[in-house]
XYZ file of N, CA and C in Angstrom:
672
model
N 22.281 -3.981 -9.902
C 21.813 -3.683 -11.249
C 20.390 -3.165 -11.165
N 20.086 -2.076 -11.814
C 18.769 -1.474 -11.744
C 17.711 -2.434 -12.294
N 16.642 -2.605 -11.516
C 15.538 -3.442 -11.969
C 15.666 -4.899 -11.610
N 16.766 -5.289 -10.955
C 16.957 -6.684 -10.581
C 17.180 -6.788 -9.075
N 17.121 -8.015 -8.583
C 17.233 -8.257 -7.150
C 18.378 -9.216 -6.883
N 19.168 -8.919 -5.874
C 20.234 -9.818 -5.441
C 19.810 -10.487 -4.142
N 20.112 -11.751 -4.002
C 19.741 -12.495 -2.808
C 20.984 -12.781 -1.974
N 20.895 -12.451 -0.682
C 21.988 -12.696 0.252
C 21.488 -13.651 1.325
N 22.234 -14.708 1.579
C 21.849 -15.675 2.598
C 22.741 -15.507 3.824
N 22.107 -15.444 5.002
C 22.830 -15.327 6.260
C 22.900 -16.701 6.920
N 24.090 -17.104 7.323
C 24.262 -18.406 7.960
C 23.643 -18.426 9.351
N 23.649 -17.289 10.004
C 23.061 -17.190 11.333
C 21.825 -16.312 11.256
N 20.665 -16.925 11.124
C 19.434 -16.174 10.946
C 19.052 -15.328 12.140
N 19.491 -15.729 13.345
C 19.131 -14.993 14.547
C 19.722 -13.589 14.554
N 20.795 -13.382 13.811
C 21.477 -12.096 13.805
C 21.009 -11.188 12.671
N 20.056 -11.649 11.867
C 19.683 -10.921 10.663
C 19.120 -9.538 10.985
N 18.107 -9.469 11.863
C 17.499 -8.182 12.192
C 18.499 -7.262 12.881
N 19.356 -7.852 13.709
C 20.389 -7.062 14.376
C 21.332 -6.441 13.350
N 21.675 -7.217 12.322
C 22.545 -6.716 11.258
C 21.864 -5.591 10.488
N 20.574 -5.758 10.181
C 19.855 -4.726 9.438
C 19.807 -3.413 10.213
N 19.511 -3.508 11.501
C 19.402 -2.294 12.308
C 20.742 -1.578 12.428
N 21.826 -2.337 12.414
C 23.154 -1.756 12.563
C 23.690 -1.204 11.250
N 23.517 -1.945 10.165
C 24.170 -1.592 8.902
C 23.208 -1.185 7.791
N 21.923 -1.423 7.980
C 20.957 -1.137 6.921
C 20.523 0.320 6.883
N 19.813 0.682 5.833
C 19.279 2.023 5.667
C 17.800 1.928 5.322
N 17.092 3.017 5.607
C 15.688 3.086 5.212
C 15.610 2.950 3.694
N 14.875 1.969 3.169
C 14.771 1.837 1.709
C 13.825 2.892 1.145
N 14.347 3.716 0.273
C 13.538 4.754 -0.362
C 13.256 4.384 -1.811
N 12.136 4.841 -2.361
C 11.854 4.601 -3.781
C 12.977 5.153 -4.655
N 13.224 4.561 -5.807
C 14.344 4.981 -6.661
C 14.243 6.413 -7.165
N 13.047 6.997 -7.161
C 12.903 8.365 -7.651
C 13.188 9.404 -6.557
N 13.402 8.968 -5.314
C 13.810 9.890 -4.258
C 15.330 9.863 -4.176
N 15.950 10.955 -4.548
C 17.407 11.013 -4.634
C 17.991 11.625 -3.362
N 18.988 10.947 -2.798
C 19.690 11.451 -1.624
C 21.197 11.339 -1.865
N 21.958 12.232 -1.269
C 23.411 12.218 -1.436
C 23.988 10.897 -0.936
N 24.806 10.279 -1.766
C 25.435 8.989 -1.444
C 24.410 7.891 -1.165
N 23.200 8.085 -1.696
C 22.125 7.108 -1.514
C 21.806 6.872 -0.043
N 22.103 7.848 0.794
C 21.929 7.686 2.234
C 20.742 8.514 2.722
N 19.655 7.874 3.154
C 18.508 8.619 3.657
C 18.898 9.475 4.857
N 18.337 10.664 4.932
C 18.635 11.548 6.047
C 17.728 11.290 7.233
N 17.962 12.053 8.289
C 17.157 11.891 9.502
C 15.680 12.137 9.227
N 15.375 13.123 8.383
C 13.981 13.416 8.073
C 13.294 12.230 7.412
N 14.007 11.534 6.537
C 13.426 10.352 5.900
C 13.126 9.267 6.930
N 14.026 9.067 7.855
C 13.816 8.027 8.864
C 12.583 8.307 9.705
N 12.270 9.584 9.894
C 11.103 9.955 10.686
C 9.850 10.082 9.828
N 9.995 10.667 8.651
C 8.833 10.998 7.831
C 8.348 9.854 6.952
N 9.277 8.990 6.522
C 8.891 7.892 5.636
C 8.451 6.697 6.484
N 7.461 6.957 7.346
C 6.945 5.956 8.263
C 5.585 6.424 8.763
N 4.625 5.523 8.827
C 3.307 5.887 9.343
C 3.327 5.889 10.867
N 2.412 6.654 11.463
C 2.357 6.737 12.926
C 1.796 5.460 13.537
N 1.140 4.635 12.708
C 0.513 3.431 13.260
C 1.255 2.139 12.911
N 2.390 2.233 12.233
C 3.157 1.029 11.900
C 3.616 0.336 13.181
N 3.551 -1.005 13.200
C 3.915 -1.734 14.419
C 4.752 -2.981 14.156
N 4.816 -3.435 12.901
C 5.530 -4.674 12.601
C 6.583 -4.421 11.523
N 7.779 -4.966 11.732
C 8.856 -4.797 10.760
C 8.714 -5.809 9.628
N 9.148 -5.406 8.414
C 9.128 -6.352 7.311
C 8.937 -5.746 5.941
N 8.382 -4.533 5.853
C 8.129 -3.910 4.556
C 9.386 -3.231 4.026
N 9.526 -3.182 2.710
C 10.652 -2.474 2.099
C 10.250 -1.076 1.635
N 9.003 -0.698 1.875
C 8.534 0.642 1.536
C 7.358 0.980 2.433
N 7.169 2.259 2.669
C 6.044 2.687 3.491
C 4.755 2.650 2.675
N 3.621 2.342 3.328
C 2.324 2.485 2.661
C 1.985 3.975 2.628
N 2.342 4.636 1.546
C 2.442 6.099 1.546
C 1.125 6.833 1.760
N -0.011 6.216 1.472
C -1.280 6.883 1.765
C -1.411 7.134 3.263
N -0.805 6.262 4.060
C -0.878 6.408 5.506
C -0.008 7.517 6.057
N 0.914 8.043 5.249
C 1.789 9.113 5.721
C 1.022 10.396 5.999
N -0.185 10.513 5.470
C -0.990 11.718 5.671
C -1.674 11.739 7.037
N -1.677 10.608 7.726
C -2.391 10.504 8.991
C -1.468 10.812 10.165
N -1.962 11.654 11.063
C -1.281 11.938 12.320
C -2.129 11.376 13.456
N -1.528 11.250 14.628
C -2.283 10.745 15.772
C -3.453 11.671 16.099
N -3.243 12.979 15.987
C -4.312 13.936 16.261
C -5.448 13.786 15.259
N -5.105 13.641 13.979
C -6.131 13.467 12.953
C -6.939 12.201 13.208
N -6.268 11.118 13.544
C -6.966 9.862 13.792
C -7.863 9.961 15.019
N -7.403 10.659 16.051
C -8.240 10.868 17.242
C -9.502 11.645 16.885
N -9.356 12.695 16.086
C -10.514 13.500 15.683
C -11.484 12.690 14.828
N -10.958 11.843 13.966
C -11.816 11.015 13.124
C -12.577 9.985 13.962
N -11.907 9.416 14.963
C -12.575 8.452 15.832
C -13.694 9.112 16.629
N -13.502 10.367 17.018
C -14.544 11.099 17.740
C -15.774 11.315 16.866
N -15.575 11.307 15.560
C -16.689 11.470 14.629
C -17.319 10.128 14.243
N -16.860 9.050 14.886
C -17.454 7.742 14.644
C -16.759 6.888 13.611
N -15.602 7.326 13.138
C -14.851 6.532 12.162
C -13.989 5.520 12.908
N -14.096 4.272 12.544
C -13.376 3.196 13.222
C -12.158 2.777 12.406
N -11.008 2.720 13.043
C -9.783 2.273 12.384
C -9.553 0.798 12.686
N -9.257 0.036 11.638
C -9.053 -1.407 11.777
C -7.675 -1.753 11.213
N -6.770 -2.294 12.031
C -5.417 -2.597 11.546
C -5.343 -3.881 10.726
N -4.580 -3.830 9.643
C -4.219 -5.019 8.874
C -2.738 -4.873 8.524
N -2.114 -5.962 8.141
C -0.687 -5.925 7.812
C -0.442 -6.463 6.413
N 0.315 -5.721 5.621
C 0.873 -6.228 4.377
C 2.275 -5.639 4.251
N 3.272 -6.499 4.202
C 4.650 -6.033 4.080
C 4.960 -5.748 2.612
N 5.013 -4.471 2.269
C 5.267 -4.060 0.889
C 6.594 -4.646 0.419
N 6.579 -5.302 -0.729
C 7.784 -5.918 -1.272
C 8.440 -5.059 -2.333
N 9.622 -5.482 -2.764
C 10.366 -4.714 -3.771
C 9.620 -4.636 -5.103
N 8.668 -5.549 -5.320
C 7.916 -5.552 -6.570
C 7.087 -4.305 -6.781
N 6.833 -3.559 -5.696
C 6.039 -2.344 -5.838
C 6.743 -1.305 -6.704
N 8.083 -1.412 -6.843
C 8.841 -0.460 -7.655
C 9.081 -0.961 -9.079
N 8.659 -2.180 -9.372
C 8.941 -2.777 -10.676
C 7.883 -2.344 -11.692
N 8.265 -1.686 -12.774
C 7.285 -1.288 -13.791
C 6.801 -2.487 -14.590
N 5.659 -2.327 -15.213
C 5.117 -3.376 -16.079
C 5.790 -3.257 -17.441
N 6.471 -4.318 -17.865
C 7.245 -4.263 -19.108
C 6.662 -5.153 -20.203
N 5.523 -5.765 -19.971
C 4.921 -6.647 -20.969
C 3.866 -5.883 -21.758
N 3.614 -6.334 -22.978
C 2.605 -5.688 -23.814
C 1.195 -5.981 -23.318
N 0.979 -7.185 -22.823
C -0.315 -7.594 -22.286
C -0.188 -7.658 -20.768
N -0.907 -6.774 -20.042
C -0.742 -6.702 -18.590
C -1.101 -8.009 -17.898
N -1.886 -8.848 -18.553
C -2.235 -10.140 -17.946
C -1.029 -11.066 -17.840
N 0.033 -10.749 -18.562
C 1.253 -11.560 -18.509
C 2.223 -11.088 -17.425
N 1.901 -9.975 -16.778
C 2.799 -9.448 -15.740
C 2.711 -10.301 -14.475
N 3.855 -10.645 -13.925
C 3.911 -11.426 -12.694
C 4.199 -10.493 -11.514
N 3.241 -10.393 -10.606
C 3.425 -9.528 -9.446
C 4.081 -10.326 -8.322
N 4.930 -9.688 -7.538
C 5.627 -10.381 -6.458
C 4.682 -10.651 -5.287
N 4.922 -11.744 -4.592
C 4.132 -12.081 -3.408
C 4.592 -11.241 -2.222
N 3.634 -10.887 -1.367
C 3.931 -10.087 -0.187
C 3.231 -10.687 1.033
N 3.908 -10.673 2.156
C 3.360 -11.235 3.393
C 2.209 -10.372 3.908
N 1.144 -11.016 4.368
C 0.018 -10.294 4.954
C -0.470 -11.015 6.200
N -1.214 -10.271 7.015
C -1.828 -10.852 8.203
C -3.077 -10.060 8.561
N -4.174 -10.771 8.791
C -5.423 -10.152 9.236
C -5.897 -10.916 10.460
N -6.039 -10.220 11.581
C -6.448 -10.868 12.823
C -7.949 -11.130 12.823
N -8.388 -12.011 13.706
C -9.816 -12.310 13.828
C -10.576 -11.067 14.265
N -9.993 -10.297 15.174
C -10.652 -9.082 15.646
C -10.880 -8.096 14.502
N -9.864 -7.906 13.672
C -10.003 -6.985 12.541
C -11.001 -7.507 11.519
N -10.950 -8.811 11.239
C -11.892 -9.405 10.288
C -13.325 -9.235 10.776
N -13.557 -9.462 12.061
C -14.906 -9.323 12.623
C -15.408 -7.889 12.503
N -14.538 -6.923 12.746
C -14.944 -5.518 12.652
C -15.308 -5.144 11.218
N -14.533 -5.629 10.264
C -14.814 -5.334 8.855
C -16.134 -5.963 8.431
N -16.352 -7.217 8.798
C -17.587 -7.907 8.424
C -18.800 -7.271 9.089
N -18.650 -6.841 10.337
C -19.749 -6.169 11.036
C -20.103 -4.862 10.349
N -19.096 -4.099 9.961
C -19.337 -2.830 9.269
C -20.100 -3.052 7.969
N -19.736 -4.081 7.238
C -20.419 -4.365 5.973
C -21.868 -4.780 6.217
N -22.104 -5.589 7.234
C -23.477 -6.012 7.539
C -24.341 -4.826 7.951
N -23.731 -3.849 8.595
C -24.462 -2.670 9.054
C -24.603 -1.607 7.972
N -24.076 -1.878 6.795
C -24.196 -0.939 5.695
C -23.200 0.206 5.745
N -22.167 0.077 6.579
C -21.127 1.104 6.625
C -20.078 0.838 5.545
N -19.353 1.870 5.186
C -18.360 1.731 4.125
C -17.028 1.229 4.664
N -16.364 0.434 3.852
C -14.997 0.014 4.137
C -14.080 0.877 3.276
N -13.336 1.772 3.914
C -12.439 2.688 3.214
C -11.003 2.234 3.473
N -10.336 1.783 2.450
C -8.963 1.287 2.589
C -7.978 2.446 2.481
N -7.006 2.471 3.377
C -5.945 3.479 3.317
C -4.781 2.874 2.547
N -4.699 3.212 1.270
C -3.606 2.736 0.434
C -3.926 1.501 -0.382
N -3.197 1.355 -1.472
C -3.395 0.203 -2.356
C -2.990 -1.100 -1.691
N -2.069 -1.038 -0.722
C -1.678 -2.260 -0.016
C -2.858 -2.833 0.755
N -3.603 -1.959 1.414
C -4.785 -2.404 2.155
C -5.851 -2.936 1.206
N -6.005 -2.276 0.062
C -6.985 -2.735 -0.934
C -6.663 -4.154 -1.386
N -5.417 -4.380 -1.765
C -5.027 -5.700 -2.269
C -5.214 -6.777 -1.209
N -4.869 -6.458 0.026
C -5.006 -7.438 1.100
C -6.463 -7.813 1.318
N -7.326 -6.821 1.437
C -8.740 -7.090 1.695
C -9.394 -7.824 0.533
N -9.064 -7.433 -0.686
C -9.652 -8.107 -1.838
C -9.122 -9.534 -1.971
N -7.876 -9.745 -1.642
C -7.293 -11.089 -1.689
C -7.991 -12.011 -0.699
N -8.396 -11.464 0.448
C -9.007 -12.261 1.506
C -10.515 -12.411 1.368
N -11.132 -11.651 0.486
C -12.592 -11.587 0.424
C -13.223 -12.770 -0.295
N -14.343 -13.245 0.278
C -15.200 -14.176 -0.439
C -15.971 -13.396 -1.498
N -16.793 -14.093 -2.268
C -17.561 -13.427 -3.318
C -18.504 -12.362 -2.764
N -18.968 -12.564 -1.511
C -19.885 -11.595 -0.913
C -19.161 -10.511 -0.121
N -17.835 -10.512 -0.157
C -17.064 -9.485 0.532
C -16.671 -9.823 1.953
N -17.029 -11.015 2.417
C -16.666 -11.440 3.769
C -15.178 -11.768 3.845
N -14.522 -11.300 4.911
C -13.104 -11.604 5.111
C -12.939 -12.441 6.370
N -11.856 -13.201 6.420
C -11.602 -14.073 7.566
C -10.159 -13.943 8.026
N -9.964 -14.271 9.283
C -8.619 -14.263 9.852
C -7.693 -15.137 9.015
N -6.547 -14.595 8.667
C -5.620 -15.371 7.839
C -4.244 -14.706 7.806
N -3.224 -15.519 7.633
C -1.855 -15.058 7.428
C -1.271 -15.817 6.250
N -0.563 -15.125 5.371
C -0.009 -15.814 4.209
C 0.704 -14.870 3.272
N 0.719 -15.231 1.993
C 1.377 -14.434 0.965
C 0.344 -13.994 -0.068
N 0.335 -12.710 -0.380
C -0.627 -12.135 -1.326
C 0.064 -11.842 -2.653
N -0.509 -12.347 -3.744
C 0.030 -12.064 -5.077
C -1.073 -11.606 -6.029
N -2.091 -10.952 -5.472
C -3.218 -10.495 -6.283
C -2.821 -9.282 -7.120
N -2.995 -9.384 -8.425
C -2.725 -8.293 -9.355
C -4.070 -7.750 -9.819
N -4.386 -6.527 -9.417
C -5.668 -5.908 -9.760
C -5.462 -4.927 -10.908
N -6.191 -5.138 -11.979
C -6.115 -4.246 -13.140
C -7.521 -4.093 -13.716
N -7.749 -3.145 -14.637
C -9.092 -2.899 -15.159
C -9.790 -4.173 -15.617
N -11.048 -4.305 -15.168
C -11.822 -5.513 -15.418
C -12.083 -6.291 -14.145
N -11.313 -5.981 -13.094
C -11.476 -6.664 -11.811
C -12.752 -6.178 -11.123
N -13.479 -7.092 -10.475
C -14.686 -6.759 -9.726
C -14.358 -6.720 -8.238
N -14.494 -5.554 -7.634
C -14.180 -5.404 -6.215
C -15.301 -5.983 -5.353
N -14.911 -6.628 -4.251
C -15.867 -7.343 -3.416
C -16.020 -6.763 -2.019
N -14.970 -6.139 -1.513
C -14.982 -5.703 -0.113
C -14.820 -4.198 0.052
N -13.912 -3.604 -0.688
C -13.549 -2.197 -0.497
C -14.551 -1.280 -1.193
N -15.056 -0.287 -0.448
C -16.021 0.672 -0.996
C -15.362 1.971 -1.450
N -14.247 2.316 -0.843
C -13.534 3.550 -1.194
C -12.087 3.390 -0.756
N -11.231 4.245 -1.286
C -9.825 4.176 -0.880
C -9.189 5.555 -0.876
N -8.200 5.711 -0.007
C -7.339 6.885 0.007
C -6.009 6.447 -0.584
N -5.539 7.163 -1.586
C -4.318 6.740 -2.273
C -3.571 7.943 -2.820
N -2.271 7.824 -2.939
C -1.447 8.885 -3.518
C -1.532 8.853 -5.046
N -0.836 9.778 -5.683
C -0.752 9.809 -7.143
C 0.467 8.986 -7.565
N 0.240 8.014 -8.439
C 1.233 6.975 -8.690
C 2.016 7.166 -9.992
N 3.113 6.414 -10.081
C 3.953 6.418 -11.273
C 3.210 5.854 -12.481
N 3.485 6.377 -13.683
C 2.895 5.788 -14.892
C 3.413 4.371 -15.106
N 2.599 3.553 -15.741
C 2.952 2.170 -16.076
C 3.231 1.319 -14.834
N 2.662 1.707 -13.700
C 2.860 0.946 -12.469
C 1.618 0.121 -12.154
N 1.807 -0.955 -11.389
C 0.666 -1.784 -10.986
C -0.266 -1.004 -10.067
N 0.265 -0.022 -9.357
C -0.566 0.779 -8.457
C -1.538 1.649 -9.252
N -1.063 2.241 -10.334
C -1.937 3.047 -11.184
C -2.996 2.165 -11.843
N -2.637 0.948 -12.190
C -3.607 0.023 -12.778
C -4.685 -0.352 -11.770
N -4.290 -0.492 -10.507
C -5.271 -0.825 -9.476
C -6.301 0.288 -9.317
N -5.844 1.534 -9.188
C -6.804 2.623 -9.005
C -7.636 2.827 -10.267
N -7.080 2.531 -11.433
C -7.844 2.615 -12.683
C -8.939 1.561 -12.718
N -8.656 0.403 -12.142
C -9.667 -0.648 -12.061
C -10.781 -0.252 -11.112
N -10.430 0.477 -10.064
C -11.410 0.847 -9.044
C -12.306 1.992 -9.496
N -11.725 2.970 -10.172
C -12.450 4.216 -10.423
C -12.750 4.493 -11.891
N -12.211 3.721 -12.805
C -12.341 3.949 -14.242
C -11.102 4.694 -14.749
N -10.454 4.089 -15.721
C -9.169 4.606 -16.189
C -9.267 6.044 -16.684
N -10.294 6.365 -17.464
C -10.392 7.707 -18.019
C -10.617 8.744 -16.924
N -11.417 8.396 -15.915
C -11.643 9.324 -14.803
C -10.357 9.560 -14.018
N -9.571 8.496 -13.852
C -8.299 8.637 -13.146
C -7.355 9.548 -13.925
N -7.264 9.346 -15.241
C -6.387 10.185 -16.059
C -6.832 11.643 -16.022
N -8.149 11.873 -16.009
C -8.672 13.237 -15.913
C -8.298 13.860 -14.573
N -8.415 13.067 -13.506
C -8.046 13.555 -12.174
C -6.557 13.882 -12.107
N -5.733 13.060 -12.748
C -4.290 13.303 -12.755
C -3.954 14.579 -13.525
N -4.640 14.817 -14.621
C -4.411 16.047 -15.379
C -4.778 17.270 -14.548
N -5.871 17.173 -13.798
C -6.276 18.273 -12.921
C -5.238 18.486 -11.818
N -4.706 17.394 -11.294
C -3.683 17.495 -10.248
C -2.419 18.170 -10.777
N -2.051 17.857 -12.013
C -0.873 18.480 -12.625
C -1.094 19.984 -12.807
N -2.291 20.358 -13.264
C -2.599 21.770 -13.477
C -2.518 22.561 -12.175
N -2.922 21.922 -11.073
C -2.966 22.617 -9.785
C -1.723 22.356 -8.931
N -0.696 21.796 -9.561
C 0.599 21.587 -8.891
C 0.506 20.695 -7.665
N -0.323 19.667 -7.744
C -0.332 18.673 -6.675
C 1.000 17.922 -6.697
N 1.372 17.397 -5.553
C 2.605 16.616 -5.459
C 2.300 15.141 -5.725
N 3.187 14.491 -6.466
C 2.980 13.091 -6.835
C 3.901 12.176 -6.017
N 3.569 10.894 -6.053
C 4.388 9.795 -5.529
C 4.449 9.775 -3.995
N 5.502 9.199 -3.427
C 5.516 8.819 -2.012
C 5.296 9.977 -1.042
N 5.979 11.092 -1.257
C 5.823 12.241 -0.369
C 4.779 13.221 -0.910
N 3.932 12.743 -1.792
C 2.979 13.618 -2.451
C 1.615 13.667 -1.793
N 0.679 14.275 -2.518
C -0.691 14.419 -2.043
C -1.471 13.126 -2.249
N -2.665 13.099 -1.690
C -3.520 11.914 -1.802
C -4.904 12.317 -2.277
N -5.671 11.331 -2.678
C -7.054 11.572 -3.066
C -7.937 10.455 -2.520
N -9.196 10.783 -2.318
C -10.202 9.800 -1.914
C -11.032 9.461 -3.132
N -11.092 8.194 -3.493
C -11.915 7.774 -4.626
C -12.908 6.725 -4.153
N -14.108 6.775 -4.730
C -15.166 5.850 -4.314
C -16.090 5.548 -5.474
């Protein structure tokens, strides 16, 4: 049923991943239409970041789809440091906000993990006055969920249910790279909280005029 979730329990948990790899399909957003709902070979290759290393997400962190190994190598040569974090995108990312008051919306919890090495690199960058640029809203939510009031992050693994909407005060992230999002989505609310809702709407209107591509396979923007 559209908009709802069915739960299936496996009696033998050890076989779960084996079953998924054999019978499962790449989960695509509902607005990407494929014949017989079957993702093609291009989706299996393209709907994945070059730096993904852990299984568990039901959707790709689409801002990361713009990065290639060559691009990342060139950026590192210019002194840009890449720091890995993990957040397994959950099915809630596709759920629209259906309440009149956004404060009543319940966001789904998602698994995250930040290593001590990554936390140390982020904290060092902040102490040195360098910017923390998050690639995607998933990275933003994870870092903000983990941040103390002064923006310090620590090694941790758990479940993130932070809902960021206008009025939120950011503590760790200085800038973000993000795609153009669906209307009435929690992702659009997050970027509106970061950059100012009216400025975001103006940017979206400009993107429409210039035929930018929206959503998962679309273009991205840097906001700060």
